[in-house]
Coordinates of N, CA and C in Angstrom, one line a residue:
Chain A
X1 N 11.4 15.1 -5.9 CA 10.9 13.8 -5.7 C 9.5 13.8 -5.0
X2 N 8.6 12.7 -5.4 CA 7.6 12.6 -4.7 C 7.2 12.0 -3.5
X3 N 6.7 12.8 -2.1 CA 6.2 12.5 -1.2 C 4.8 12.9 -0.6
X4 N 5.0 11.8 0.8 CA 3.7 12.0 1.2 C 4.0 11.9 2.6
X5 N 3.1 13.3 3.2 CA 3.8 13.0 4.4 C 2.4 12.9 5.6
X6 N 2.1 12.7 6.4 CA 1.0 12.7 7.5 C 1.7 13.0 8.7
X7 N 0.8 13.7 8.7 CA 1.7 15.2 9.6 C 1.3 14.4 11.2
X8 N 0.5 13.1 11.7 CA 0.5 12.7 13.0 C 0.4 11.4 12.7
X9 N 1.4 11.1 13.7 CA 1.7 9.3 14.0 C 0.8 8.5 14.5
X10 N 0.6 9.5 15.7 CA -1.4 8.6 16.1 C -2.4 9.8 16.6
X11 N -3.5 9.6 16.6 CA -4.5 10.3 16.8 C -5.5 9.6 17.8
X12 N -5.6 9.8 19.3 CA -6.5 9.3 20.1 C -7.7 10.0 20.0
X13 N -8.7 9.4 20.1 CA -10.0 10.3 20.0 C -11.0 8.9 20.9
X14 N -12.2 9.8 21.3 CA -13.2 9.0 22.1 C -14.4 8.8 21.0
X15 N -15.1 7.9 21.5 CA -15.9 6.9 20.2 C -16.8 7.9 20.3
X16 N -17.8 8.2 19.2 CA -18.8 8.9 18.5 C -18.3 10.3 17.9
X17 N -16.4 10.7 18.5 CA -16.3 12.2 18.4 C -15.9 12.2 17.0
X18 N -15.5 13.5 16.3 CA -14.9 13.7 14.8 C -13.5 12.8 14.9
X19 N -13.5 13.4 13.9 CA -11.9 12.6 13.6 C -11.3 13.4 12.4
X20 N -10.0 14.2 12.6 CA -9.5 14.1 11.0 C -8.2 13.8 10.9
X21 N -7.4 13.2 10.2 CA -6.1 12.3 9.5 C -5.9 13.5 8.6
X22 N -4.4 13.7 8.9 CA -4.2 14.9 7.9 C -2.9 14.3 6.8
X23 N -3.5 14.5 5.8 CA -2.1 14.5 4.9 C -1.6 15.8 3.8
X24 N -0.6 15.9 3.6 CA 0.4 16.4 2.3 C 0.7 15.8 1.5
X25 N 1.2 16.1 0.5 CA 1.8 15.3 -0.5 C 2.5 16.3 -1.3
X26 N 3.9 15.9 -2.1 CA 4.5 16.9 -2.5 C 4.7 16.1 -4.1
X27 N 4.4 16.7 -5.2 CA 4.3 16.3 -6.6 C 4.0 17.5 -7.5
X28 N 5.4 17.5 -8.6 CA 4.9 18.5 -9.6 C 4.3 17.9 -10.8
X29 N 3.5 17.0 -10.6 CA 2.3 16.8 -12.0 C 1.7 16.3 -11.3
X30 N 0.3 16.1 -12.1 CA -1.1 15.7 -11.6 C -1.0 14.5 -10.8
X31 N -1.9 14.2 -9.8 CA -1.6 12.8 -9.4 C -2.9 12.3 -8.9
X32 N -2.8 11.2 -8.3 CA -4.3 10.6 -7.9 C -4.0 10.2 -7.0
X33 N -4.7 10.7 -5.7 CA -4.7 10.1 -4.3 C -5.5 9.2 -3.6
X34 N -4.7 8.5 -2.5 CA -5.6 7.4 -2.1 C -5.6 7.4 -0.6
X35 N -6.7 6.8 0.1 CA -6.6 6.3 1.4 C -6.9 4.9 1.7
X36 N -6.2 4.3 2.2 CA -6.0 3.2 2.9 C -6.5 2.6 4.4
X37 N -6.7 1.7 4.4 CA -6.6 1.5 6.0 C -6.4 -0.2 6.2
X38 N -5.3 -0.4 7.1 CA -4.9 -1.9 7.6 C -4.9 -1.9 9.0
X39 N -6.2 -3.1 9.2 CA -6.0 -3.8 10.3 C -5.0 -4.8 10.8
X40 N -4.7 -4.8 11.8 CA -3.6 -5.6 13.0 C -3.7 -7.0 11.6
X41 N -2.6 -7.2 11.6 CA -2.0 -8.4 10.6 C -3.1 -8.6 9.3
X42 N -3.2 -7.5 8.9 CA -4.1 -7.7 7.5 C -3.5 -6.9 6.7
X43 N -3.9 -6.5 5.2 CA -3.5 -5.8 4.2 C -4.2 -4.9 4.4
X44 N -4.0 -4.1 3.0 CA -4.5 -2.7 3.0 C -5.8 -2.8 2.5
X45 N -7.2 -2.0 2.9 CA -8.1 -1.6 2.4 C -8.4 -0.7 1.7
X46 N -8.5 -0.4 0.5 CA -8.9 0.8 0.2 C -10.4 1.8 0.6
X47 N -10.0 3.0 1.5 CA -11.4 3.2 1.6 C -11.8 4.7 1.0
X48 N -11.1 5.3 0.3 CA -11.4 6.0 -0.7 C -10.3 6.7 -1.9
X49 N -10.9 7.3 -2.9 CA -9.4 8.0 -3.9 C -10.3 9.1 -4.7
X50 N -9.5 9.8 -4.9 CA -9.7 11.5 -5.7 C -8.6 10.9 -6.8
X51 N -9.5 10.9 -7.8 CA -9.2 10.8 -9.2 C -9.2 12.3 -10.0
X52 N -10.1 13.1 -10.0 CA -10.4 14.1 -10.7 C -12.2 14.6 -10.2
X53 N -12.5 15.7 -10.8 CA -13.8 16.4 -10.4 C -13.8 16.8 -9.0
X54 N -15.3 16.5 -8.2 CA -15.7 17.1 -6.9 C -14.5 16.8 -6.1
X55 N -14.0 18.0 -5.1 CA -12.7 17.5 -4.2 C -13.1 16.9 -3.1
X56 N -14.5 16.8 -2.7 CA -14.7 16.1 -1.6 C -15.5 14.4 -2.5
X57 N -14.4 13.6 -1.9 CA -14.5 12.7 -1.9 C -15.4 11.7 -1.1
X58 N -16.2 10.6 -1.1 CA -16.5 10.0 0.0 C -16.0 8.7 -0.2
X59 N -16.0 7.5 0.5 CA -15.8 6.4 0.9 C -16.1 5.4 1.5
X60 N -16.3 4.8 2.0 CA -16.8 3.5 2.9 C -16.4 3.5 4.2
X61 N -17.4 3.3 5.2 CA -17.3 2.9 6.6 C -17.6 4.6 7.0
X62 N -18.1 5.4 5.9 CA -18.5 6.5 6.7 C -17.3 7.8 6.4
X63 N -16.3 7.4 6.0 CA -15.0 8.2 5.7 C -15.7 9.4 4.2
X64 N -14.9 10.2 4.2 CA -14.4 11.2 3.4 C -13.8 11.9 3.5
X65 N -12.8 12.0 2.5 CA -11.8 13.2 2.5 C -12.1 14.7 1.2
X66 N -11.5 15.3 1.6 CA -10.9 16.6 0.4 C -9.5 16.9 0.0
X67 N -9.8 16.9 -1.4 CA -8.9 17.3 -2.2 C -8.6 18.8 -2.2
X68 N -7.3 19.5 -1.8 CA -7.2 21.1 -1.7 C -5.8 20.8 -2.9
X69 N -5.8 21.6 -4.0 CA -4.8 21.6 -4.6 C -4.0 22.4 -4.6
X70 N -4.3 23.5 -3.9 CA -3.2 24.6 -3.8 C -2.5 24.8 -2.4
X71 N -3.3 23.6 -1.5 CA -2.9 23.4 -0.1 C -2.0 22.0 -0.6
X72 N -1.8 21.1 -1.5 CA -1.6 19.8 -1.6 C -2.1 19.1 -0.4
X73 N -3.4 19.2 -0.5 CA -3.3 17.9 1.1 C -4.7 17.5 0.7
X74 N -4.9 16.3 1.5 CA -5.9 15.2 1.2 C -6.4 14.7 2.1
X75 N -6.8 15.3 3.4 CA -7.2 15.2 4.4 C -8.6 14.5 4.8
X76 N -8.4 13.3 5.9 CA -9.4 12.4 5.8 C -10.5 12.5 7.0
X77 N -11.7 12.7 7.2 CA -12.7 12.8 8.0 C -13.4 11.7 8.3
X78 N -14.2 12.2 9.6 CA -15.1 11.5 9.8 C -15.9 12.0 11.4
X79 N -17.4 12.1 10.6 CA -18.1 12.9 12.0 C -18.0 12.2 13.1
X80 N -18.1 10.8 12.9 CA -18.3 10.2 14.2 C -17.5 8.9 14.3
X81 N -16.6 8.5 15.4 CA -16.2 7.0 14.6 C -16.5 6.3 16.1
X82 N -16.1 4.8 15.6 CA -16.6 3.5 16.3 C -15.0 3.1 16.7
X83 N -15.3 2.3 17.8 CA -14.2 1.8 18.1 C -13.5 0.6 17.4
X84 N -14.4 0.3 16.2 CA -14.3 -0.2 15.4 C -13.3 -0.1 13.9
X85 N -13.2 1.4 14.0 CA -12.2 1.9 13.6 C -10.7 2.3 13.6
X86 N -10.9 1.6 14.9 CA -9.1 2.0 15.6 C -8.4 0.6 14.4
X87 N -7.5 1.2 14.0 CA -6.6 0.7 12.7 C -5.6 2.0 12.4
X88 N -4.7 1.3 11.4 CA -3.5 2.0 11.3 C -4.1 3.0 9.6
X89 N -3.8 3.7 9.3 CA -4.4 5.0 7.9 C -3.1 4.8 6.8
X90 N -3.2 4.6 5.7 CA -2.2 5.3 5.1 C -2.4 6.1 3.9
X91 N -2.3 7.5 3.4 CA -2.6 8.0 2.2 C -1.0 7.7 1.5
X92 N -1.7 7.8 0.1 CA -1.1 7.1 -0.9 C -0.9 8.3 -2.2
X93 N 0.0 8.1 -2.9 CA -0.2 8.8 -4.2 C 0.4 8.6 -5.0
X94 N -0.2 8.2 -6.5 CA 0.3 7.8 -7.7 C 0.3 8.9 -8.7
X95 N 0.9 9.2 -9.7 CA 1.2 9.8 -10.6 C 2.0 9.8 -11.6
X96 N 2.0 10.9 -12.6 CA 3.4 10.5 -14.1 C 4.5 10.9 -13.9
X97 N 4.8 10.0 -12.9 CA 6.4 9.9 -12.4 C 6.8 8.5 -12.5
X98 N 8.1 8.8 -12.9 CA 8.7 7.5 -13.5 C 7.9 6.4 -14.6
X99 N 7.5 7.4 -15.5 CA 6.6 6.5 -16.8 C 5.4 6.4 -16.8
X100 N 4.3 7.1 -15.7 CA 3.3 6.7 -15.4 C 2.5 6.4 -14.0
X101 N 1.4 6.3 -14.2 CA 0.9 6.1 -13.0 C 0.7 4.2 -12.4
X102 N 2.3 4.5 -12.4 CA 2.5 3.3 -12.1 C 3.0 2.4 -10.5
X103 N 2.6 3.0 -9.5 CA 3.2 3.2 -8.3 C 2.7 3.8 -7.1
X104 N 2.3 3.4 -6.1 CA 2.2 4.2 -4.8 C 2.8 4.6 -4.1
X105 N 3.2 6.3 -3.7 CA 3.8 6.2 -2.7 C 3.0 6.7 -1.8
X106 N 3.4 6.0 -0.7 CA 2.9 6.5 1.2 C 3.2 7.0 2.0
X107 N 2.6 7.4 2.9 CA 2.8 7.6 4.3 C 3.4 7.2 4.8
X108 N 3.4 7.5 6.1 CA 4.1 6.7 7.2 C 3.0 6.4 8.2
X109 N 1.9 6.9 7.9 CA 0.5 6.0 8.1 C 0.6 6.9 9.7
X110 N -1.4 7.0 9.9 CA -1.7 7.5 11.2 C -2.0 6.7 12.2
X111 N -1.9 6.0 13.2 CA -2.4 4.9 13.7 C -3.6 5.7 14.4
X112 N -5.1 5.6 14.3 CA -6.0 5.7 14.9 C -6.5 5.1 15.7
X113 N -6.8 5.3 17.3 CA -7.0 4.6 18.2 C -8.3 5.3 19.3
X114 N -9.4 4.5 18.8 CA -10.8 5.1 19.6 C -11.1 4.5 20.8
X115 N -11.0 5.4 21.7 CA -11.5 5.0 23.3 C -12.8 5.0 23.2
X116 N -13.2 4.3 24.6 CA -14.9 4.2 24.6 C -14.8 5.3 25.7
Chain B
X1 N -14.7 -14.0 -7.4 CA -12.9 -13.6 -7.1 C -13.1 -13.5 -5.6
X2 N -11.5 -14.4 -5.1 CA -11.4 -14.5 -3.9 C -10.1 -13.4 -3.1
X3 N -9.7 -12.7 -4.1 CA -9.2 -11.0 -3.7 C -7.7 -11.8 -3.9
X4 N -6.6 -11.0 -3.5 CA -5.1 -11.3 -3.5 C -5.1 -12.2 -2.5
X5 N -4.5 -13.6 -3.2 CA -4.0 -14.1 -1.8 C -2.5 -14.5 -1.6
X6 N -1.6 -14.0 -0.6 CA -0.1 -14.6 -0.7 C 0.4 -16.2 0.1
X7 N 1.2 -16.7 -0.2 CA 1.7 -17.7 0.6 C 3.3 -17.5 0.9
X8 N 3.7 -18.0 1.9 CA 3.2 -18.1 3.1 C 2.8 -16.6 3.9
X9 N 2.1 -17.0 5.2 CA 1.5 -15.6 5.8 C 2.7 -15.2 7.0
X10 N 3.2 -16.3 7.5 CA 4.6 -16.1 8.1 C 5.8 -17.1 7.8
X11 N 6.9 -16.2 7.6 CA 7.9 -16.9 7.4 C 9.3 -17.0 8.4
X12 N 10.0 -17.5 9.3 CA 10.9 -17.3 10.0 C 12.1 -18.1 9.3
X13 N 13.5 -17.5 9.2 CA 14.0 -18.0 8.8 C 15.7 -17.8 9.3
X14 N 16.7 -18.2 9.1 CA 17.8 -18.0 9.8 C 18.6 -17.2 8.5
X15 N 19.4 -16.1 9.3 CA 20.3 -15.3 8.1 C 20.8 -16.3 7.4
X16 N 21.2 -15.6 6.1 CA 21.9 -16.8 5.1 C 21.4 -17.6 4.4
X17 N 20.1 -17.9 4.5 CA 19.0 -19.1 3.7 C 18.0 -18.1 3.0
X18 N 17.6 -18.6 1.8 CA 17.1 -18.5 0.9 C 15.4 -18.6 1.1
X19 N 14.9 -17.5 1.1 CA 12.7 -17.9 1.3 C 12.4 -17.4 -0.4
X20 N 11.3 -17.6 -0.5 CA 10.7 -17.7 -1.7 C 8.9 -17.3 -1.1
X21 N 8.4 -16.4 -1.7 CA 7.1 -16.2 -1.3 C 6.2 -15.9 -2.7
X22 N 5.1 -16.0 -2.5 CA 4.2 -16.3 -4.2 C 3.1 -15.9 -3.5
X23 N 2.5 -15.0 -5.1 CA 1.5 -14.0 -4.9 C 0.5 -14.3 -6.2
X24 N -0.8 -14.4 -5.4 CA -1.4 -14.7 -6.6 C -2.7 -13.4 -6.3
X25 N -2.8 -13.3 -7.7 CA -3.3 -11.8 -7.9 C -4.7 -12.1 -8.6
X26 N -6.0 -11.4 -8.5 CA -6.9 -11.5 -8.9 C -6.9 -11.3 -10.2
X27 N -7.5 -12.5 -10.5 CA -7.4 -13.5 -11.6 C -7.6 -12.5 -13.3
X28 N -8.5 -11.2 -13.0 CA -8.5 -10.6 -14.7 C -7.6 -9.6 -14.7
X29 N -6.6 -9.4 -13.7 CA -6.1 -8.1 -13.5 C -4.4 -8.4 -13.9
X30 N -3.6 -7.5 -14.9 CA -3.2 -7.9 -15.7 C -1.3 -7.1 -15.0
X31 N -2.2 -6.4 -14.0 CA -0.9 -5.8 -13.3 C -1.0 -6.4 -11.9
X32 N 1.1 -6.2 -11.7 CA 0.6 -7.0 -10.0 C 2.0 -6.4 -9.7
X33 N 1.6 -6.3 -8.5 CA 3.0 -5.2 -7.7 C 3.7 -5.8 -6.4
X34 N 4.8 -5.7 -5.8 CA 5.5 -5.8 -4.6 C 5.6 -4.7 -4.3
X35 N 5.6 -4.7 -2.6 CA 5.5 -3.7 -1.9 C 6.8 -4.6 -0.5
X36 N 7.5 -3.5 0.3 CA 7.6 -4.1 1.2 C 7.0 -2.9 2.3
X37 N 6.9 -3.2 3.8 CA 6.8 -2.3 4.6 C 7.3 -2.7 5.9
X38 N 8.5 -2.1 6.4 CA 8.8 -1.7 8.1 C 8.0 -2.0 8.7
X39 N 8.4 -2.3 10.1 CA 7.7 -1.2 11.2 C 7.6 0.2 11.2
X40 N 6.2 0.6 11.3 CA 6.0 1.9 11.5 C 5.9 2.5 10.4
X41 N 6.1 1.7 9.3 CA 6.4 2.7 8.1 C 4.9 2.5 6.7
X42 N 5.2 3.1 6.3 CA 4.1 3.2 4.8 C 4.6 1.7 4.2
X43 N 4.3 1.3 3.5 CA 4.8 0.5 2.1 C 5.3 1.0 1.2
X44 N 6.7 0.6 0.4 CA 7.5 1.2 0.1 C 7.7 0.0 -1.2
X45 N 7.3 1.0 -2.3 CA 7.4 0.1 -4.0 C 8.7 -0.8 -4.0
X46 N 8.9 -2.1 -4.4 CA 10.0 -2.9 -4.7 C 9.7 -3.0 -6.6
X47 N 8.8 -3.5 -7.1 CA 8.9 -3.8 -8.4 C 7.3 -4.3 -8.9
X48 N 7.5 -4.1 -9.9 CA 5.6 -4.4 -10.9 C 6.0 -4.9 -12.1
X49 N 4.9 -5.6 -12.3 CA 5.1 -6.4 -13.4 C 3.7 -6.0 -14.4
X50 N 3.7 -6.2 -15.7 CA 2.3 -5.6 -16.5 C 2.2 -7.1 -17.5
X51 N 1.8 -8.3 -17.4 CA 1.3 -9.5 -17.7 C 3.1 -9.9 -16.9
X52 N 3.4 -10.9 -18.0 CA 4.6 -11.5 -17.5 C 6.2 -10.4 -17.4
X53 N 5.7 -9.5 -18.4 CA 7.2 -7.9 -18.1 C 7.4 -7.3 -16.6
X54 N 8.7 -7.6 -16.2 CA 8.8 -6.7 -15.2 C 9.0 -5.4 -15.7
X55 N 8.6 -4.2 -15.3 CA 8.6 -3.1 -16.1 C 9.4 -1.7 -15.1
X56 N 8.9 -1.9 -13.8 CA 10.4 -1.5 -13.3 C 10.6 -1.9 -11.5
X57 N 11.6 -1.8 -11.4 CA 12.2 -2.1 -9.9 C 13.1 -1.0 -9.7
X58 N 12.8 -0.6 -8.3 CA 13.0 -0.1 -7.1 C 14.0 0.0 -6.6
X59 N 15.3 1.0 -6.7 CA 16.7 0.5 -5.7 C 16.4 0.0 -4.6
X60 N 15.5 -0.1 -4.2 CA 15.4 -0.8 -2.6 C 15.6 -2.8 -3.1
X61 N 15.2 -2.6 -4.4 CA 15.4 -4.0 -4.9 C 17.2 -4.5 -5.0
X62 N 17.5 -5.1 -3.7 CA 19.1 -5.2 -4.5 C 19.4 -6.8 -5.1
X63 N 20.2 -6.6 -5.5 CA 20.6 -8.1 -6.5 C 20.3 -9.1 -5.5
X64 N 20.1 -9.8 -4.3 CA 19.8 -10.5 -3.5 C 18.1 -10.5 -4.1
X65 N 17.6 -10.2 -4.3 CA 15.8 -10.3 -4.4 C 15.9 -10.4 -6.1
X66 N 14.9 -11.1 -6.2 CA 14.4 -11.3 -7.7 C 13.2 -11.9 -7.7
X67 N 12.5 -11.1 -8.7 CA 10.9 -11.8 -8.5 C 10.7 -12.1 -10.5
X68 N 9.1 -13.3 -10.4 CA 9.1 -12.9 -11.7 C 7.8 -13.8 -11.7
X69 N 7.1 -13.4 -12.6 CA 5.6 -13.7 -13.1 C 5.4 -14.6 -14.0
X70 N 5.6 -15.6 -14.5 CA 6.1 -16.3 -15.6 C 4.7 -16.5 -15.7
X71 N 3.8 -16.4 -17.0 CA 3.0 -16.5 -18.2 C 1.8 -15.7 -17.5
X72 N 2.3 -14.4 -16.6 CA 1.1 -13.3 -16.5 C 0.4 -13.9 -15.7
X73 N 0.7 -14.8 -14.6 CA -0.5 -15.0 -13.8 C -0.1 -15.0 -12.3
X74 N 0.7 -16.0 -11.5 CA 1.2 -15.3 -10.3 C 2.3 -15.3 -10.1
X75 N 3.4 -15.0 -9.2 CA 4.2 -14.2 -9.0 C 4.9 -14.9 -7.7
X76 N 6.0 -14.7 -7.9 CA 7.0 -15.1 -7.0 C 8.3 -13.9 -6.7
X77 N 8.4 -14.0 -5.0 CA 9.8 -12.8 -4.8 C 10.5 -13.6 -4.2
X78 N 11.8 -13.8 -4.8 CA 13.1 -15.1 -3.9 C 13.8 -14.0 -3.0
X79 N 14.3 -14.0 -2.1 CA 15.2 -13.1 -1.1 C 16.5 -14.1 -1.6
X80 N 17.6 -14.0 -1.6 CA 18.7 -15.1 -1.4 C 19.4 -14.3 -0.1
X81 N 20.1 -15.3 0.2 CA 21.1 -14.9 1.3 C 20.8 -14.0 2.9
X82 N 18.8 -14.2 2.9 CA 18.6 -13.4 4.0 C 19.7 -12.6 4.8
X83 N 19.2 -11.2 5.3 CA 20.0 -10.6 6.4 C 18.8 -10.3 7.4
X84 N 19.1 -9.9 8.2 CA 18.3 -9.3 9.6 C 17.6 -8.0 8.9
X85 N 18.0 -6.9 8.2 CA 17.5 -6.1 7.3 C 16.3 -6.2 6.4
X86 N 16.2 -7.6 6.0 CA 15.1 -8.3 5.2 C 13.9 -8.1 5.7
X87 N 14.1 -8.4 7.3 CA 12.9 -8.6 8.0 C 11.9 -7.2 7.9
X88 N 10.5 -7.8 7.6 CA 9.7 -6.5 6.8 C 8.7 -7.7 6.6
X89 N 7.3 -6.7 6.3 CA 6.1 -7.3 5.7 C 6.0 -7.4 4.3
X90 N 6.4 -8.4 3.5 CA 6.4 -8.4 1.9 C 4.9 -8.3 1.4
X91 N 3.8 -7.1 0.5 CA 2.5 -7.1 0.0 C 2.9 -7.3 -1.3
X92 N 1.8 -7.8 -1.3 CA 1.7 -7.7 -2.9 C 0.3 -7.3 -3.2
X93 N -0.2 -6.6 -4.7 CA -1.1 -5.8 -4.8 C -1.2 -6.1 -6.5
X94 N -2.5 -5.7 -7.1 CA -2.7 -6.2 -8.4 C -4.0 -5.1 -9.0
X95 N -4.0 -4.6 -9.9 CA -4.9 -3.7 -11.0 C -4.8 -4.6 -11.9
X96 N -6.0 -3.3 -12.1 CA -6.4 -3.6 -14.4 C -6.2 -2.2 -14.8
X97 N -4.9 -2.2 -15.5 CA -4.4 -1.3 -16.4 C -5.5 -0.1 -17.0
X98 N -6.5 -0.5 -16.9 CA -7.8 0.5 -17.2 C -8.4 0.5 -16.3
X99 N -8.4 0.3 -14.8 CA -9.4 0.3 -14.0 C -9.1 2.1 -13.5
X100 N -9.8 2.3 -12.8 CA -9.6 4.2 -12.3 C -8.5 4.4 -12.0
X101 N -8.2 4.9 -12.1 CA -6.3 5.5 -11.2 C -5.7 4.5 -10.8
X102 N -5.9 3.7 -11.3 CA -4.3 2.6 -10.9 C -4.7 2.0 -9.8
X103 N -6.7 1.5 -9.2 CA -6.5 1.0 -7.6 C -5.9 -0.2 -7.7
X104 N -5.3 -0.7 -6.9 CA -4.6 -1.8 -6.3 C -5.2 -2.5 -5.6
X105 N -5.3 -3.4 -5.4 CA -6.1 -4.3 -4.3 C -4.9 -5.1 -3.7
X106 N -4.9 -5.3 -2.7 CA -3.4 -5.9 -1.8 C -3.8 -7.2 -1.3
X107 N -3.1 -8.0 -1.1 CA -3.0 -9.1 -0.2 C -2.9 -8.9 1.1
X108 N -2.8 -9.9 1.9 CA -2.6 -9.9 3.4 C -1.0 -10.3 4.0
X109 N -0.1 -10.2 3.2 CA 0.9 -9.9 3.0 C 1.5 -11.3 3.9
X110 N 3.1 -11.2 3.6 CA 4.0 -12.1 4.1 C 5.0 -11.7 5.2
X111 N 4.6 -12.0 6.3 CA 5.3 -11.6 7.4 C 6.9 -12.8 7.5
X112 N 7.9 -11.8 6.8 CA 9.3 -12.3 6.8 C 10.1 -12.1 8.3
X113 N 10.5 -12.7 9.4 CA 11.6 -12.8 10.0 C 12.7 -13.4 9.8
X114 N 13.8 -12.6 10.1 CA 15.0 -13.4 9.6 C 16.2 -13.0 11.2
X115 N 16.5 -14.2 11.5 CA 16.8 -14.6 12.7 C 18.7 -14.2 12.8

């Protein structure tokens, strides 16, 4: 079966330092991954996805991740973040399971929380 | 386009009664999804629809829930018989069947309590 797992619940970090959100995913056919992010009583944002090609991805608000395919993981960066960013993460992954790429499954999401 | 919007944004309700929540999905996009999510947890697929066909549902979907899209445009998920188990964030999310990998664009979901 297909999963996704993020290997930390929350990640404290102080404002301008790196950041990285780690994910896995476990799938025997191709798939397309995604990262998410939801603020306190909001939906999900998309803030980036590895479709195919370059494995480093980029994204919005400064985010990028890499695609490792023999590591399965999709691990999400960022050189410097804002306190602005403390929100909850979730990687995602769809693939040709169950008929198609018809479906996301997730995390259990990273809560990121930047101190000043 | 004013992105997914769901109604209602909270719902409280006492075990045993019946809610009803409706999703309406950006307007050219021909796919539209349910999600529910825990506390603490990821979002977890209930069922999708591709214009007005539901095309598949989720054992987490049990005979108490039924949703349905009537003429491909928005969407409704009935709970019947609430339980305390119910209580969860209901999203909903919506593509175009040709847009890149399947993105989804989500609503700001339905905050279900069931008392």
């Amino acid at each position: 079966a297909q999963s996704v797992t993020q290997l930390d619940s929350q990640v404290p970090v102080f404002e301008e330092a790196p950041v990285e959100l780690r994910c896995n995913y476990s799938s025997s056919v191709s798939v397309y991954l995604f990262w998410y992010v939801q603020y306190p009583n909001q939906g999900l944002q998309l803030l980036l996805k590895y479709l195919s090609g370059s494995t480093l991805v980029k994204g919005i608000n400064g985010f990028e991740a890499e695609f490792n395919k023999s590591q399965t993981s999709f691990h999400l960066r960022k050189p410097s973040v804002h306190i602005s960013d403390t929100a909850e993460y979730f990687c995602a992954v769809s693939g040709r399971f169950s008929g198609g790429y018809n479906k996301l499954i997730f995390g259990a999401g990273t809560r990121l929380a930047v101190h000043p | 386009d004013t992105g997914v919007s769901q109604n209602p944004r909270h719902k409280i309700t006492k075990r045993g009664q019946n809610v009803t929540f409706r999703c309406d999905p950006i307007s050219e996009h021909n796919r539209l999804y349910w999600y529910r999510q825990t506390l603490g947890q990821g979002p977890e697929f209930l069922t999708y629809f591709q214009n007005e066909a539901q095309l598949e549902k989720s054992r987490l979907l049990s005979d108490r829930f039924s949703a349905e899209r009537p003429k491909g445009s928005f969407s409704t998920l009935e709970i019947q018989r609430t339980e305390q188990g119910d209580s969860a964030m209901y999203l909903c999310a919506s593509s175009w069947i040709q847009g890149h990998g399947n993105e989804q664009f989500f609503g700001p979901g339905t905050r279900l309590t069931v008392l």
